[in-house]
Coordinates of C-alpha atoms and ligand atoms in Angstrom, one line a residue:
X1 CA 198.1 -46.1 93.9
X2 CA 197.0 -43.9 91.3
X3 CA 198.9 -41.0 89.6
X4 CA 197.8 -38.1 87.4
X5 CA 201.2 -37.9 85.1
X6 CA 201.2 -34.7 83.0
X7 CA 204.1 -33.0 81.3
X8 CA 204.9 -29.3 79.7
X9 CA 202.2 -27.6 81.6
X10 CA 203.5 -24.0 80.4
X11 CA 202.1 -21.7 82.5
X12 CA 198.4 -23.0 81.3
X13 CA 196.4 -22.4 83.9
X14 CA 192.9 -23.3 81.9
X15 CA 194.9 -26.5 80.8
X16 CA 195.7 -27.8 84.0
X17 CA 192.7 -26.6 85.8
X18 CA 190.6 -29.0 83.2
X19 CA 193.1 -31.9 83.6
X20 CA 192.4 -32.2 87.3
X21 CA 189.3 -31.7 87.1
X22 CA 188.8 -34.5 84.5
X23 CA 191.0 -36.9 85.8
X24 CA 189.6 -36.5 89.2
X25 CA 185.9 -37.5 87.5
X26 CA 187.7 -40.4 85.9
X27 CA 189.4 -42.0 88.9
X28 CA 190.6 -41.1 92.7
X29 CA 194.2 -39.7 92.3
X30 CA 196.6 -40.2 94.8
X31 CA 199.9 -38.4 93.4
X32 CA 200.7 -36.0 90.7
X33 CA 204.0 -36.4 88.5
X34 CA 205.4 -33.9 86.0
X35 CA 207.5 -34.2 83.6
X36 CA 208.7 -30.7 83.4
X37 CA 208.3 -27.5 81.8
X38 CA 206.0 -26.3 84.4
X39 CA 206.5 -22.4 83.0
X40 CA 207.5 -20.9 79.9
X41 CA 205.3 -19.4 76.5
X42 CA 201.9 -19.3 79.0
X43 CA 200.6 -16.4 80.9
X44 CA 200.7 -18.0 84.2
X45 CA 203.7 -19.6 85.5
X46 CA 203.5 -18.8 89.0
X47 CA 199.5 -20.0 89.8
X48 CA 200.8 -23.6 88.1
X49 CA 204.0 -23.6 90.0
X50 CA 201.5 -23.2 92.9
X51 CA 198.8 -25.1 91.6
X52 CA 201.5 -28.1 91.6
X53 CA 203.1 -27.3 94.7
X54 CA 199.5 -27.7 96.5
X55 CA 198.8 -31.0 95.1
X56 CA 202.8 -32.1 96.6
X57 CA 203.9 -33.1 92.7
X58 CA 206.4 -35.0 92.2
X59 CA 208.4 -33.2 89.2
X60 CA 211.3 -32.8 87.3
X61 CA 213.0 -29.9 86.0
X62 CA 212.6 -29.1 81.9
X63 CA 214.7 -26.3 80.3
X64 CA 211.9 -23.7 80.4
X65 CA 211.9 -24.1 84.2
X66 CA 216.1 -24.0 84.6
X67 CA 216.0 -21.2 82.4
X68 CA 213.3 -19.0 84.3
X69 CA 215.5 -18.9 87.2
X70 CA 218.7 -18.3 85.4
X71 CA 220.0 -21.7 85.0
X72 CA 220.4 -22.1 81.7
X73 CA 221.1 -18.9 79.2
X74 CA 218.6 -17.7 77.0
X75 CA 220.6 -17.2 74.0
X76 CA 219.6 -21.6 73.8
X77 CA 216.1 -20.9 72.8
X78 CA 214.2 -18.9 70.1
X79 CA 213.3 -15.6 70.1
X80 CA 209.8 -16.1 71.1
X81 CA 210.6 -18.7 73.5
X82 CA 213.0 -16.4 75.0
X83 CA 211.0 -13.3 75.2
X84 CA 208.6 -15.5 77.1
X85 CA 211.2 -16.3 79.8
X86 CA 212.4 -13.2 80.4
X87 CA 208.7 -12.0 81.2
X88 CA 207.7 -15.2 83.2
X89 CA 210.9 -14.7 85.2
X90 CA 209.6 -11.3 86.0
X91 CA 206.0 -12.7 87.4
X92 CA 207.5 -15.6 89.5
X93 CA 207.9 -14.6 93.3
X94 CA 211.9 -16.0 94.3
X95 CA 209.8 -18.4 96.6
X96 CA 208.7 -19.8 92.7
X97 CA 211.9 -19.8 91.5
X98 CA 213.5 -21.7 94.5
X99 CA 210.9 -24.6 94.3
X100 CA 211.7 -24.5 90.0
X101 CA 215.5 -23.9 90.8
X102 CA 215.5 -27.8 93.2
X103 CA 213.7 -29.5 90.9
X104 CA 215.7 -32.6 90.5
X105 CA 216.4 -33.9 86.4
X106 CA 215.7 -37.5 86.8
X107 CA 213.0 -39.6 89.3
X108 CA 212.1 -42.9 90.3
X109 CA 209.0 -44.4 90.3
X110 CA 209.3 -47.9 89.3
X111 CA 208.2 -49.0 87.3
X112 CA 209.1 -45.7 86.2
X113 CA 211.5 -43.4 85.4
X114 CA 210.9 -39.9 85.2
X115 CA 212.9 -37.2 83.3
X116 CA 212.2 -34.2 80.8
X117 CA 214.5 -34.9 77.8
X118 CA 216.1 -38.3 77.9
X119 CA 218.5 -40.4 80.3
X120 CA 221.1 -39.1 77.9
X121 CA 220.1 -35.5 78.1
X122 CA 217.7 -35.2 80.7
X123 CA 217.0 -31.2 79.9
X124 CA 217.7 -30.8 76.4
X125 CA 217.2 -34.1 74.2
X126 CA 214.2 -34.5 72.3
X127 CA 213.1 -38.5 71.9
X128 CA 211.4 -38.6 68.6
X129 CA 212.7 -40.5 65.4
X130 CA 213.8 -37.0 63.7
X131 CA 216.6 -36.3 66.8
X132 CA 217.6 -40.0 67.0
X133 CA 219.4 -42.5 65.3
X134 CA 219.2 -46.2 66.4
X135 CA 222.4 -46.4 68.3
X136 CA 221.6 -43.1 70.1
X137 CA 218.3 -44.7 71.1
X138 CA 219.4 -48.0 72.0
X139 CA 221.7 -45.8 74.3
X140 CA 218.7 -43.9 75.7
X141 CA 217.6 -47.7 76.8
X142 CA 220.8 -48.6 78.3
X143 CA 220.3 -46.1 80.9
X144 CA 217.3 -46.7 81.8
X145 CA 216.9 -48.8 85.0
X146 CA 213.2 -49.1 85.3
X147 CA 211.1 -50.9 82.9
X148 CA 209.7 -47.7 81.7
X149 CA 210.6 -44.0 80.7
X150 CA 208.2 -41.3 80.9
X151 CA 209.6 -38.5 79.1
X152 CA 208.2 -34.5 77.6
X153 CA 210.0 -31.7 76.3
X154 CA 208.5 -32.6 72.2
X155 CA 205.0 -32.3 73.3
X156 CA 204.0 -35.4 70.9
X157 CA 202.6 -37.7 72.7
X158 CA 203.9 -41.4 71.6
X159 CA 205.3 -44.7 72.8
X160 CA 209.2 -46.4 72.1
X161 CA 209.6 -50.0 72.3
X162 CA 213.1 -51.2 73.3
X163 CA 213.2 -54.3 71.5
X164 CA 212.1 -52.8 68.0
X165 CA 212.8 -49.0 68.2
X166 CA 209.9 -47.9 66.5
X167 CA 207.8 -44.9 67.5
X168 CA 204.1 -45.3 67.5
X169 CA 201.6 -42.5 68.4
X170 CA 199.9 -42.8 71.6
X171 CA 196.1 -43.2 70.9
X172 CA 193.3 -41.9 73.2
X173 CA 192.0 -44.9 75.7
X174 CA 193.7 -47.3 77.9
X175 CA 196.2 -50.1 77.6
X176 CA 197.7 -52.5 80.1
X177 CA 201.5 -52.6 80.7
X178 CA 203.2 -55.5 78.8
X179 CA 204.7 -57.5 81.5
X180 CA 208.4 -57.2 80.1
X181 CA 209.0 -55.0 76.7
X182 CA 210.5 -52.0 78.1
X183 CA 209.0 -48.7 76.8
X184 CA 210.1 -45.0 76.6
X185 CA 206.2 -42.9 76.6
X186 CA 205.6 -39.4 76.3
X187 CA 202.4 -38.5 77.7
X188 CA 201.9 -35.3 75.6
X189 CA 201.6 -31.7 76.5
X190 CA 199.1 -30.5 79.4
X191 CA 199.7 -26.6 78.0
X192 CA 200.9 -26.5 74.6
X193 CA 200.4 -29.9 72.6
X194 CA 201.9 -29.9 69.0
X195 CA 200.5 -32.9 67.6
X196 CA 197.7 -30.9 65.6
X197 CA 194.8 -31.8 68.7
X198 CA 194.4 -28.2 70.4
X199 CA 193.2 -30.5 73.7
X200 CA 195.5 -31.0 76.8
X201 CA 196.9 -34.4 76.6
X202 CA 197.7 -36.7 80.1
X203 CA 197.4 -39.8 81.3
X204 CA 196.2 -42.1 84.3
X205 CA 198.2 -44.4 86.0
X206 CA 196.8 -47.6 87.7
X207 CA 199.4 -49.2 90.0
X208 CA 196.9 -52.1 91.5
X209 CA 195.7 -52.7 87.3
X210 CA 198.8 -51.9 85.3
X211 CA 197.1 -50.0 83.9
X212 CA 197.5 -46.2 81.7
X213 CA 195.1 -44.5 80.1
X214 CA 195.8 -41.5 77.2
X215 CA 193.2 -38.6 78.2
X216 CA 192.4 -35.5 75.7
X217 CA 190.4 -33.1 77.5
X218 CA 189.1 -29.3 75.8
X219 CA 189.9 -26.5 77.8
X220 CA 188.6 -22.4 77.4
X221 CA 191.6 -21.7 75.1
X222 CA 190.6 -18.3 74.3
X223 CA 190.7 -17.7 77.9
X224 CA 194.7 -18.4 77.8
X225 CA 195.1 -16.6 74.6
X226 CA 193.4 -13.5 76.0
X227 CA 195.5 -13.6 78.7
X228 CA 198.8 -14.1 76.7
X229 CA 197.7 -11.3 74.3
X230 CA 197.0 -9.1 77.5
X231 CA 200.5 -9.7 78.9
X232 CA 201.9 -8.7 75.5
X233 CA 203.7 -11.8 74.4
X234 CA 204.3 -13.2 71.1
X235 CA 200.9 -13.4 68.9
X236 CA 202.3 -16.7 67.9
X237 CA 202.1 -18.2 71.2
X238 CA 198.4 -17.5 71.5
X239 CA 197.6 -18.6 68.0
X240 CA 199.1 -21.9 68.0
X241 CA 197.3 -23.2 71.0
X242 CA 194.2 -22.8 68.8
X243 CA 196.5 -25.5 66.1
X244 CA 197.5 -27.7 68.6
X245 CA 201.0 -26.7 66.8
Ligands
ZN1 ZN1 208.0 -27.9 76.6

């Protein structure tokens, strides 16, 4: 089994239109798993919602998605986040918002878990060294019944080792599972990375190999920033996809 795992999509259609077609060059995919944020800040929430509805993903819910369908109050995000939800909740059909509205928090896998946030907070929490101290984290691994934890929501992509609690930075190229150390990963965003690469960020799962690879792939970002400017949101949003910020 192979899986294309990508997370905080956010309504970039460009982004995930390059991401399956890259992955599909590198290897035969067999499933699709998302880490959430499907919609939010991007100009096309409901072609990804379809886009990832076609390919039968298997996904969990992020903020920006419980918040589009009225789930979670907007008065949690920032004012350009929130302007951007209250106009992507105006383009998705209520056939959108049901799909967004069952996502489940939390999936199985093994040897994976799935969830947006963390096992603690699986909407909200972010898992990077600034938002967690070591007992919090150590708690994170408590709760985690699979040997690893795929997690979004910061749009860094990096790796968490259990046994030493230290964040490293997830490099480009492929790596074979360790065989016991139990790790928290964060593939990186599809739609809106902020790690100062402007490329969408995913990875590749081998079941038979144990295997994952860490993909960047360029997409037209102009394309999505003329869009985004066309549907009159924030000229912020646009302008950091350029950043990668
Ligand atoms: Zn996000």
């Amino acid at each position: 089994m192979r899986a294309l795992i990508v997370s905080d999509i956010h309504g970039n259609l460009e982004a995930l239109d390059a991401v399956l077609a890259d992955a599909r060059v590198a290897d035969r995919l067999d499933e699709v798993w998302c880490l959430g944020d499907i919609v939010g800040y991007g100009p096309d929430p409901g072609p990804c919602v379809d886009r990832l509805r076609s390919l039968s993903a298997q996904a969990v819910a992020g903020n920006h998605d419980l918040a589009a369908v009225g789930a979670i109050g907007l008065e949690q995000f920032n004012p350009h986040a929130a302007e951007a939800l209250r106009w992507t909740a105006s383009r998705l059909t209520e056939d959108q918002k049901g799909y967004l509205a069952k996502l489940p928090v939390t999936l199985e896998r093994p040897p994976f878990t799935l969830v947006h946030g963390s096992l603690l907070d699986p909407v909200w929490d972010y898992v990077l060294p600034q938002y967690q101290t070591p007992a919090r984290l150590a708690e994170v691994f408590r709760m985690q019944r699979t040997q690893f934890c795929l997690v979004g929501q910061s749009h860094v992509p990096l790796v968490c080792a259990e046994a030493s609690l230290h964040f490293a930075s997830l490099e480009e190229g492929g790596w074979e599972l360790p065989t016991t150390a139990r790790l928290i990963i964060n593939p990186g965003s599809l739609g809106q990375p902020r790690d100062g690469d402007a490329r969408a960020s995913y990875l590749l799962y081998d079941e038979g190999r144990r295997h994952l690879q860490h993909r960047r792939v360029a997409y037209p970002v102009s394309v999505t920033q003329a869009k985004i400017r066309k549907a009159g949101l924030p000229e912020t949003l646009a302008a950091r996809l350029e950043h990668g910020a």
